Structure formats: C-alpha cells, structure tokens
Amino acid sequence: MQLECPNKHAARLQIWAELTRFRHPSLTRVLLMPGGARHELDVVSAKGYKFESSVFLVEYKPAVWANLTRRSVGKPMPPKDYQLHMLLSEAGSELVRKGIRIDVAHLDFCSNVEGHRLMTSELMKFLKSGAMATESLIAISWLRGREHYLRDIEADGHTLGVAEGHQSDAGQGFLRMSAADRGRVYPIHKAFYEALGSEIGVVKFGAYQNTRTRNPMLWAVFHLKQQPKPDAPSSAMRSLSKAWIPPQERRL
C-alpha cells in the first residue's frame, strides 16, 4: 500500500524506534490508534510485537474501522477482543476492567491542543483510568498552529522540563524548537500532570508537515514513572514485565 505521507511515516519510525528501546517487544503490551491505513500496524509487526496477545487498537469511527479492515485482509490483526471500537477514554476504562496495563502507546490525534478541547479531555480521562503501567512510555502526535492564545503558549514554553537534562537528545531537540512550539508541548505536559499529579519526563520531540493535508504536526514521547498506589493491582493487572531499561543502556 502506498504511504499516505512520507513525512508522517518517517516520524512514525522515529517514535517506534524510541518505544522499542524501552522494553523488548515480546514483553510489551501496546496501544495504538492506527486510523484507516495499515502503515503503523506494519511497523509494529516488523518490530516484533505480538499481535495475538499484546497489541490493542482504538478507533471509534465506524468508517475508519471499515477502511482498516478492508486493507488488512490476509494480514495480521489483533484478536477482535483487542480491537476497541470506542473513544480513548472508554478504552482506558475497558482495559482496566479486563485487568490490562499498557507499557507503550502511540496516540495519533488529528486535532490540536487548544482548538479542540476533546483531545486533552480524552487524554486526561485515559490517564486517570489507570490503563498505563506504572513505568511506561506514551507518544502523542497532534496538529499544531491553530491555537488561540499563542502569546500565553509562548510564555509557557520555558517551563517544560526535559528528561535527562538539556544535554540529552530530547533536550537538544526541545531547544531547537521555536518558543511557540515549545509552548505547544506544554498543554499536553500539563494534562499529564493534572491527571497523574506527578512530573512527566519527555524523551523525544519531533515535527513534520503532512504532505497530503499540508497540516503542520508535532509529536513527543513522554516517560511515565508513577508512584505505586497503596491499593496496587494484582499481578494479573500489571504489565508483562517490570523490567525497565535505563536510558544509558538502551539498544535497538
């Protein structure tokens, strides 16, 4: 199948290279919002994630599901129980109900931070559901450039902390962004903080222009390291592996 956007695919490869460094695919539960194409599913499959036991899909639009199903005939797909035809917030609650915790996720939104409150609302509800493992990575892609309060966003840009400091790859990438783009990451970071009540590290940033829609996009990979709650879930509700690879020891 022809790529819908080479720039989007290049960003997708960078995102999954980072997510794969976090933990071996065979020990990882994955959540993604694949849209109507198979490109991200093919990347995940090539990385070695187990469709039959560890890959969960979320999409609430029937037409998008129909396109994905049509393009996946004869190709690997997760079981029907792992295909969640619902909003992201509802998917979080459903995963918790089933005793599942997600280790890595890519939430590919088609909305921006300030212009579409639904995105940050859905993200916060998903995080509050407890569907992400205590130690996990979550990547988010979103539309930039239509925020209504750009002056405030620019002012907030310097407040965002970067995992491993400004000398890290993430820190250098953050500093190369414009003040406005740094600020556009901040509302996402704020949603994490308000949902979880703790600071969230950012390990990688990126930007690209969609060649099909001409929309400018941003993406970031966030590192969640939450404190276990007193009523910690049973082992059945934990992620596939508690082992975490320190950044300095990560290898593809």
PDB file of C-alpha atoms in Angstrom:
ATOM      1  CA  MET A   1       0.000   0.000   0.000  1.00  0.00           C
ATOM      2  CA  GLN A   2       1.344   3.444  -0.924  1.00  0.00           C
ATOM      3  CA  LEU A   3       2.286   5.648   2.011  1.00  0.00           C
ATOM      4  CA  GLU A   4      -0.269   8.333   2.804  1.00  0.00           C
ATOM      5  CA  CYS A   5       2.546  10.737   3.774  1.00  0.00           C
ATOM      6  CA  PRO A   6       6.313  10.009   3.725  1.00  0.00           C
ATOM      7  CA  ASN A   7       6.931  12.660   6.411  1.00  0.00           C
ATOM      8  CA  LYS A   8       4.361  11.083   8.720  1.00  0.00           C
ATOM      9  CA  HIS A   9       5.903   7.673   8.175  1.00  0.00           C
ATOM     10  CA  ALA A  10       9.399   8.990   8.963  1.00  0.00           C
ATOM     11  CA  ALA A  11       8.049  10.407  12.234  1.00  0.00           C
ATOM     12  CA  ARG A  12       6.291   7.115  12.937  1.00  0.00           C
ATOM     13  CA  LEU A  13       9.572   5.222  12.538  1.00  0.00           C
ATOM     14  CA  GLN A  14      11.317   7.573  14.974  1.00  0.00           C
ATOM     15  CA  ILE A  15       8.533   7.176  17.502  1.00  0.00           C
ATOM     16  CA  TRP A  16       8.567   3.391  17.379  1.00  0.00           C
ATOM     17  CA  ALA A  17      12.369   3.268  17.493  1.00  0.00           C
ATOM     18  CA  GLU A  18      12.108   5.101  20.836  1.00  0.00           C
ATOM     19  CA  LEU A  19       9.232   2.983  22.120  1.00  0.00           C
ATOM     20  CA  THR A  20      11.034  -0.230  21.186  1.00  0.00           C
ATOM     21  CA  ARG A  21      14.147   0.837  23.120  1.00  0.00           C
ATOM     22  CA  PHE A  22      12.090   0.983  26.276  1.00  0.00           C
ATOM     23  CA  ARG A  23      11.380  -2.722  26.587  1.00  0.00           C
ATOM     24  CA  HIS A  24      11.677  -5.824  24.409  1.00  0.00           C
ATOM     25  CA  PRO A  25       8.581  -6.217  22.175  1.00  0.00           C
ATOM     26  CA  SER A  26       7.910  -9.745  23.412  1.00  0.00           C
ATOM     27  CA  LEU A  27       7.428  -8.344  26.944  1.00  0.00           C
ATOM     28  CA  THR A  28       5.359  -5.328  26.000  1.00  0.00           C
ATOM     29  CA  ARG A  29       1.680  -4.507  25.779  1.00  0.00           C
ATOM     30  CA  VAL A  30       0.962  -1.880  23.125  1.00  0.00           C
ATOM     31  CA  LEU A  31      -1.881   0.537  22.444  1.00  0.00           C
ATOM     32  CA  LEU A  32      -2.248   2.500  19.222  1.00  0.00           C
ATOM     33  CA  MET A  33      -4.785   4.439  17.190  1.00  0.00           C
ATOM     34  CA  PRO A  34      -3.969   3.177  13.683  1.00  0.00           C
ATOM     35  CA  GLY A  35      -6.513   5.109  11.635  1.00  0.00           C
ATOM     36  CA  GLY A  36      -7.774   3.657   8.391  1.00  0.00           C
ATOM     37  CA  ALA A  37      -4.396   2.583   6.966  1.00  0.00           C
ATOM     38  CA  ARG A  38      -2.097  -0.286   7.950  1.00  0.00           C
ATOM     39  CA  HIS A  39       1.176   1.609   7.941  1.00  0.00           C
ATOM     40  CA  GLU A  40       1.606   1.786  11.710  1.00  0.00           C
ATOM     41  CA  LEU A  41       0.442  -1.797  12.165  1.00  0.00           C
ATOM     42  CA  ASP A  42       3.088  -2.915   9.679  1.00  0.00           C
ATOM     43  CA  VAL A  43       5.777  -1.018  11.611  1.00  0.00           C
ATOM     44  CA  VAL A  44       4.642  -2.591  14.895  1.00  0.00           C
ATOM     45  CA  SER A  45       4.598  -6.039  13.293  1.00  0.00           C
ATOM     46  CA  ALA A  46       8.123  -5.581  11.903  1.00  0.00           C
ATOM     47  CA  LYS A  47       9.362  -4.579  15.368  1.00  0.00           C
ATOM     48  CA  GLY A  48       8.228  -7.953  16.751  1.00  0.00           C
ATOM     49  CA  TYR A  49       5.234  -7.022  18.901  1.00  0.00           C
ATOM     50  CA  LYS A  50       2.815  -9.911  19.380  1.00  0.00           C
ATOM     51  CA  PHE A  51      -0.500  -9.185  17.686  1.00  0.00           C
ATOM     52  CA  GLU A  52      -2.155 -12.265  19.150  1.00  0.00           C
ATOM     53  CA  SER A  53      -1.559 -11.308  22.776  1.00  0.00           C
ATOM     54  CA  SER A  54      -0.170  -7.804  23.215  1.00  0.00           C
ATOM     55  CA  VAL A  55      -1.399  -5.247  20.633  1.00  0.00           C
ATOM     56  CA  PHE A  56      -4.584  -3.238  21.294  1.00  0.00           C
ATOM     57  CA  LEU A  57      -6.246  -0.900  18.782  1.00  0.00           C
ATOM     58  CA  VAL A  58      -8.578   2.036  19.494  1.00  0.00           C
ATOM     59  CA  GLU A  59     -10.841   3.809  16.999  1.00  0.00           C
ATOM     60  CA  TYR A  60     -14.434   4.952  17.488  1.00  0.00           C
ATOM     61  CA  LYS A  61     -15.340   5.939  13.906  1.00  0.00           C
ATOM     62  CA  PRO A  62     -17.033   3.055  12.013  1.00  0.00           C
ATOM     63  CA  ALA A  63     -15.855   4.305   8.602  1.00  0.00           C
ATOM     64  CA  VAL A  64     -12.228   4.299   9.755  1.00  0.00           C
ATOM     65  CA  TRP A  65     -12.583   0.755  11.109  1.00  0.00           C
ATOM     66  CA  ALA A  66     -14.093  -0.332   7.795  1.00  0.00           C
ATOM     67  CA  ASN A  67     -11.121   1.051   5.852  1.00  0.00           C
ATOM     68  CA  LEU A  68      -8.630  -0.601   8.192  1.00  0.00           C
ATOM     69  CA  THR A  69     -10.442  -3.947   7.985  1.00  0.00           C
ATOM     70  CA  ARG A  70     -10.570  -3.799   4.188  1.00  0.00           C
ATOM     71  CA  ARG A  71      -6.855  -3.035   3.943  1.00  0.00           C
ATOM     72  CA  SER A  72      -5.951  -5.788   6.411  1.00  0.00           C
ATOM     73  CA  VAL A  73      -7.422  -8.764   4.559  1.00  0.00           C
ATOM     74  CA  GLY A  74      -4.846 -11.557   4.664  1.00  0.00           C
ATOM     75  CA  LYS A  75      -2.570  -9.604   7.012  1.00  0.00           C
ATOM     76  CA  PRO A  76      -2.025  -9.944  10.760  1.00  0.00           C
ATOM     77  CA  MET A  77      -4.500  -8.213  13.047  1.00  0.00           C
ATOM     78  CA  PRO A  78      -5.064  -8.356  16.804  1.00  0.00           C
ATOM     79  CA  PRO A  79      -7.969 -10.516  18.018  1.00  0.00           C
ATOM     80  CA  LYS A  80     -11.438  -8.979  17.920  1.00  0.00           C
ATOM     81  CA  ASP A  81     -11.373  -8.543  21.705  1.00  0.00           C
ATOM     82  CA  TYR A  82      -8.297  -6.333  21.292  1.00  0.00           C
ATOM     83  CA  GLN A  83      -9.991  -4.055  18.759  1.00  0.00           C
ATOM     84  CA  LEU A  84     -11.700  -1.392  20.852  1.00  0.00           C
ATOM     85  CA  HIS A  85     -14.471   0.387  18.903  1.00  0.00           C
ATOM     86  CA  MET A  86     -14.835   3.293  21.320  1.00  0.00           C
ATOM     87  CA  LEU A  87     -13.371   6.585  22.493  1.00  0.00           C
ATOM     88  CA  LEU A  88      -9.898   6.550  24.018  1.00  0.00           C
ATOM     89  CA  SER A  89     -11.288   7.373  27.465  1.00  0.00           C
ATOM     90  CA  GLU A  90     -13.701   4.437  27.227  1.00  0.00           C
ATOM     91  CA  ALA A  91     -10.902   2.163  26.022  1.00  0.00           C
ATOM     92  CA  GLY A  92      -8.860   3.041  29.119  1.00  0.00           C
ATOM     93  CA  SER A  93     -11.691   2.011  31.408  1.00  0.00           C
ATOM     94  CA  GLU A  94     -12.293  -1.171  29.406  1.00  0.00           C
ATOM     95  CA  LEU A  95      -8.629  -2.194  29.593  1.00  0.00           C
ATOM     96  CA  VAL A  96      -8.590  -1.694  33.359  1.00  0.00           C
ATOM     97  CA  ARG A  97     -11.796  -3.690  33.687  1.00  0.00           C
ATOM     98  CA  LYS A  98     -10.075  -6.549  31.864  1.00  0.00           C
ATOM     99  CA  GLY A  99      -7.011  -6.324  34.119  1.00  0.00           C
ATOM    100  CA  ILE A 100      -4.696  -4.996  31.386  1.00  0.00           C
ATOM    101  CA  ARG A 101      -1.936  -2.389  31.749  1.00  0.00           C
ATOM    102  CA  ILE A 102      -0.285  -0.824  28.698  1.00  0.00           C
ATOM    103  CA  ASP A 103       3.516  -0.475  28.534  1.00  0.00           C
ATOM    104  CA  VAL A 104       3.869   1.691  25.406  1.00  0.00           C
ATOM    105  CA  ALA A 105       1.281   3.662  23.457  1.00  0.00           C
ATOM    106  CA  HIS A 106       1.127   5.950  20.432  1.00  0.00           C
ATOM    107  CA  LEU A 107      -1.908   8.225  20.426  1.00  0.00           C
ATOM    108  CA  ASP A 108      -2.085   9.746  16.954  1.00  0.00           C
ATOM    109  CA  PHE A 109      -4.617  12.571  17.285  1.00  0.00           C
ATOM    110  CA  CYS A 110      -5.879  14.574  14.333  1.00  0.00           C
ATOM    111  CA  SER A 111      -6.749  17.598  16.475  1.00  0.00           C
ATOM    112  CA  ASN A 112      -4.680  20.353  18.064  1.00  0.00           C
ATOM    113  CA  VAL A 113      -4.215  21.195  21.728  1.00  0.00           C
ATOM    114  CA  GLU A 114      -6.042  24.482  22.137  1.00  0.00           C
ATOM    115  CA  GLY A 115      -8.541  24.405  19.271  1.00  0.00           C
ATOM    116  CA  HIS A 116     -10.031  21.019  20.128  1.00  0.00           C
ATOM    117  CA  ARG A 117     -10.560  20.505  23.832  1.00  0.00           C
ATOM    118  CA  LEU A 118     -11.756  16.981  23.190  1.00  0.00           C
ATOM    119  CA  MET A 119      -8.185  15.824  22.697  1.00  0.00           C
ATOM    120  CA  THR A 120      -6.858  16.956  26.073  1.00  0.00           C
ATOM    121  CA  SER A 121     -10.098  15.890  27.749  1.00  0.00           C
ATOM    122  CA  GLU A 122      -9.825  12.394  26.287  1.00  0.00           C
ATOM    123  CA  LEU A 123      -6.137  12.200  27.177  1.00  0.00           C
ATOM    124  CA  MET A 124      -6.759  13.172  30.791  1.00  0.00           C
ATOM    125  CA  LYS A 125      -9.625  10.707  31.174  1.00  0.00           C
ATOM    126  CA  PHE A 126      -7.481   7.944  29.662  1.00  0.00           C
ATOM    127  CA  LEU A 127      -4.591   8.691  32.017  1.00  0.00           C
ATOM    128  CA  LYS A 128      -6.880   8.843  35.037  1.00  0.00           C
ATOM    129  CA  SER A 129      -8.327   5.440  34.155  1.00  0.00           C
ATOM    130  CA  GLY A 130      -5.025   3.830  35.176  1.00  0.00           C
ATOM    131  CA  ALA A 131      -4.615   1.930  31.912  1.00  0.00           C
ATOM    132  CA  MET A 132      -0.920   2.820  31.556  1.00  0.00           C
ATOM    133  CA  ALA A 133       1.597   0.747  33.507  1.00  0.00           C
ATOM    134  CA  THR A 134       3.411   2.428  36.390  1.00  0.00           C
ATOM    135  CA  GLU A 135       6.592   2.528  34.256  1.00  0.00           C
ATOM    136  CA  SER A 136       5.655   3.228  30.644  1.00  0.00           C
ATOM    137  CA  LEU A 137       6.126   5.385  27.542  1.00  0.00           C
ATOM    138  CA  ILE A 138       3.362   7.228  25.724  1.00  0.00           C
ATOM    139  CA  ALA A 139       3.855   9.004  22.400  1.00  0.00           C
ATOM    140  CA  ILE A 140       1.397  11.632  21.173  1.00  0.00           C
ATOM    141  CA  SER A 141       1.064  13.190  17.704  1.00  0.00           C
ATOM    142  CA  TRP A 142      -1.096  16.264  17.210  1.00  0.00           C
ATOM    143  CA  LEU A 143      -1.855  19.172  14.883  1.00  0.00           C
ATOM    144  CA  ARG A 144      -0.111  22.444  15.607  1.00  0.00           C
ATOM    145  CA  GLY A 145      -0.691  26.001  14.508  1.00  0.00           C
ATOM    146  CA  ARG A 146      -4.331  26.814  15.310  1.00  0.00           C
ATOM    147  CA  GLU A 147      -4.028  27.674  18.985  1.00  0.00           C
ATOM    148  CA  HIS A 148      -5.943  30.752  20.064  1.00  0.00           C
ATOM    149  CA  TYR A 149      -3.683  32.033  22.833  1.00  0.00           C
ATOM    150  CA  LEU A 150      -0.278  31.956  21.196  1.00  0.00           C
ATOM    151  CA  ARG A 151       1.226  34.670  23.426  1.00  0.00           C
ATOM    152  CA  ASP A 152       0.392  32.675  26.538  1.00  0.00           C
ATOM    153  CA  ILE A 153       1.649  29.494  24.916  1.00  0.00           C
ATOM    154  CA  GLU A 154       4.977  31.120  24.055  1.00  0.00           C
ATOM    155  CA  ALA A 155       5.307  32.349  27.625  1.00  0.00           C
ATOM    156  CA  ASP A 156       4.761  28.828  28.937  1.00  0.00           C
ATOM    157  CA  GLY A 157       7.365  27.304  26.656  1.00  0.00           C
ATOM    158  CA  HIS A 158      10.277  27.638  29.085  1.00  0.00           C
ATOM    159  CA  THR A 159       8.501  25.867  31.957  1.00  0.00           C
ATOM    160  CA  LEU A 160       8.585  22.366  30.483  1.00  0.00           C
ATOM    161  CA  GLY A 161      11.231  20.065  31.933  1.00  0.00           C
ATOM    162  CA  VAL A 162      13.105  17.580  29.776  1.00  0.00           C
ATOM    163  CA  ALA A 163      14.103  14.089  30.884  1.00  0.00           C
ATOM    164  CA  GLU A 164      17.892  13.721  31.359  1.00  0.00           C
ATOM    165  CA  GLY A 165      18.512  17.470  31.068  1.00  0.00           C
ATOM    166  CA  HIS A 166      19.157  19.813  28.178  1.00  0.00           C
ATOM    167  CA  GLN A 167      22.294  17.973  27.046  1.00  0.00           C
ATOM    168  CA  SER A 168      20.284  14.885  26.121  1.00  0.00           C
ATOM    169  CA  ASP A 169      18.922  14.300  22.621  1.00  0.00           C
ATOM    170  CA  ALA A 170      15.478  15.268  23.897  1.00  0.00           C
ATOM    171  CA  GLY A 171      16.857  18.429  25.469  1.00  0.00           C
ATOM    172  CA  GLN A 172      18.645  19.462  22.301  1.00  0.00           C
ATOM    173  CA  GLY A 173      15.539  18.754  20.236  1.00  0.00           C
ATOM    174  CA  PHE A 174      13.465  20.834  22.645  1.00  0.00           C
ATOM    175  CA  LEU A 175      15.865  23.784  22.440  1.00  0.00           C
ATOM    176  CA  ARG A 176      15.808  23.698  18.638  1.00  0.00           C
ATOM    177  CA  MET A 177      12.045  24.233  18.667  1.00  0.00           C
ATOM    178  CA  SER A 178      10.594  27.717  18.382  1.00  0.00           C
ATOM    179  CA  ALA A 179       9.229  29.298  21.565  1.00  0.00           C
ATOM    180  CA  ALA A 180       5.722  28.771  20.210  1.00  0.00           C
ATOM    181  CA  ASP A 181       6.311  25.066  19.517  1.00  0.00           C
ATOM    182  CA  ARG A 182       7.861  24.569  22.949  1.00  0.00           C
ATOM    183  CA  GLY A 183       4.737  26.155  24.362  1.00  0.00           C
ATOM    184  CA  ARG A 184       2.510  23.902  22.280  1.00  0.00           C
ATOM    185  CA  VAL A 185       4.009  20.891  24.043  1.00  0.00           C
ATOM    186  CA  TYR A 186       3.235  22.435  27.420  1.00  0.00           C
ATOM    187  CA  PRO A 187      -0.583  21.899  27.458  1.00  0.00           C
ATOM    188  CA  ILE A 188      -0.009  18.194  26.758  1.00  0.00           C
ATOM    189  CA  HIS A 189       2.528  18.040  29.582  1.00  0.00           C
ATOM    190  CA  LYS A 190       0.084  19.907  31.826  1.00  0.00           C
ATOM    191  CA  ALA A 191      -2.650  17.369  31.055  1.00  0.00           C
ATOM    192  CA  PHE A 192      -0.328  14.590  32.234  1.00  0.00           C
ATOM    193  CA  TYR A 193       0.417  16.453  35.449  1.00  0.00           C
ATOM    194  CA  GLU A 194      -3.216  17.248  36.207  1.00  0.00           C
ATOM    195  CA  ALA A 195      -4.260  13.659  35.507  1.00  0.00           C
ATOM    196  CA  LEU A 196      -1.487  11.911  37.423  1.00  0.00           C
ATOM    197  CA  GLY A 197      -0.307  14.506  39.940  1.00  0.00           C
ATOM    198  CA  SER A 198       3.365  13.999  39.133  1.00  0.00           C
ATOM    199  CA  GLU A 199       6.025  15.343  36.772  1.00  0.00           C
ATOM    200  CA  ILE A 200       6.378  13.583  33.429  1.00  0.00           C
ATOM    201  CA  GLY A 201       9.685  13.323  31.564  1.00  0.00           C
ATOM    202  CA  VAL A 202       9.881  13.982  27.829  1.00  0.00           C
ATOM    203  CA  VAL A 203      12.407  11.829  25.991  1.00  0.00           C
ATOM    204  CA  LYS A 204      11.957  12.852  22.352  1.00  0.00           C
ATOM    205  CA  PHE A 205      10.351  15.589  20.243  1.00  0.00           C
ATOM    206  CA  GLY A 206       9.655  15.982  16.554  1.00  0.00           C
ATOM    207  CA  ALA A 207       7.725  17.928  13.919  1.00  0.00           C
ATOM    208  CA  TYR A 208       6.716  17.408  10.306  1.00  0.00           C
ATOM    209  CA  GLN A 209       4.335  18.668   7.641  1.00  0.00           C
ATOM    210  CA  ASN A 210       1.729  16.284   6.304  1.00  0.00           C
ATOM    211  CA  THR A 211       2.273  16.245   2.545  1.00  0.00           C
ATOM    212  CA  ARG A 212      -1.322  15.226   1.841  1.00  0.00           C
ATOM    213  CA  THR A 213      -3.234  17.664   4.074  1.00  0.00           C
ATOM    214  CA  ARG A 214      -0.449  20.301   4.338  1.00  0.00           C
ATOM    215  CA  ASN A 215      -1.065  20.374   8.098  1.00  0.00           C
ATOM    216  CA  PRO A 216       1.933  21.018  10.383  1.00  0.00           C
ATOM    217  CA  MET A 217       2.262  18.356  13.070  1.00  0.00           C
ATOM    218  CA  LEU A 218       4.101  17.905  16.354  1.00  0.00           C
ATOM    219  CA  TRP A 219       4.903  14.735  18.283  1.00  0.00           C
ATOM    220  CA  ALA A 220       6.551  13.878  21.591  1.00  0.00           C
ATOM    221  CA  VAL A 221       7.380  10.760  23.581  1.00  0.00           C
ATOM    222  CA  PHE A 222       6.635  11.015  27.313  1.00  0.00           C
ATOM    223  CA  HIS A 223       8.086   8.853  30.079  1.00  0.00           C
ATOM    224  CA  LEU A 224       5.645   7.928  32.838  1.00  0.00           C
ATOM    225  CA  LYS A 225       7.159   6.809  36.127  1.00  0.00           C
ATOM    226  CA  GLN A 226       4.323   6.836  38.598  1.00  0.00           C
ATOM    227  CA  GLN A 227       4.443   6.040  42.281  1.00  0.00           C
ATOM    228  CA  PRO A 228       2.614   2.763  43.040  1.00  0.00           C
ATOM    229  CA  LYS A 229      -0.692   3.363  44.767  1.00  0.00           C
ATOM    230  CA  PRO A 230      -1.417   1.802  48.188  1.00  0.00           C
ATOM    231  CA  ASP A 231      -4.091  -0.395  46.622  1.00  0.00           C
ATOM    232  CA  ALA A 232      -1.716  -1.726  43.971  1.00  0.00           C
ATOM    233  CA  PRO A 233      -3.345  -4.038  41.412  1.00  0.00           C
ATOM    234  CA  SER A 234      -2.816  -7.757  41.462  1.00  0.00           C
ATOM    235  CA  SER A 235      -0.125  -9.354  39.305  1.00  0.00           C
ATOM    236  CA  ALA A 236      -2.748 -10.103  36.653  1.00  0.00           C
ATOM    237  CA  MET A 237      -3.208  -6.348  36.181  1.00  0.00           C
ATOM    238  CA  ARG A 238       0.455  -5.479  35.892  1.00  0.00           C
ATOM    239  CA  SER A 239       2.358  -5.090  32.642  1.00  0.00           C
ATOM    240  CA  LEU A 240       4.068  -8.070  31.038  1.00  0.00           C
ATOM    241  CA  SER A 241       7.424  -7.180  32.553  1.00  0.00           C
ATOM    242  CA  LYS A 242       8.515  -4.924  35.412  1.00  0.00           C
ATOM    243  CA  ALA A 243      11.998  -4.609  33.971  1.00  0.00           C
ATOM    244  CA  TRP A 244      12.873  -1.128  32.725  1.00  0.00           C
ATOM    245  CA  ILE A 245      15.927  -0.371  30.609  1.00  0.00           C
ATOM    246  CA  PRO A 246      17.764   2.761  31.815  1.00  0.00           C
ATOM    247  CA  PRO A 247      18.280   5.314  29.015  1.00  0.00           C
ATOM    248  CA  GLN A 248      22.069   4.897  29.071  1.00  0.00           C
ATOM    249  CA  GLU A 249      21.703   1.141  28.472  1.00  0.00           C
ATOM    250  CA  ARG A 250      19.062   1.271  25.764  1.00  0.00           C
ATOM    251  CA  ARG A 251      19.777  -0.508  22.498  1.00  0.00           C
ATOM    252  CA  LEU A 252      17.626  -1.255  19.464  1.00  0.00           C
TER     253      LEU A 252
END
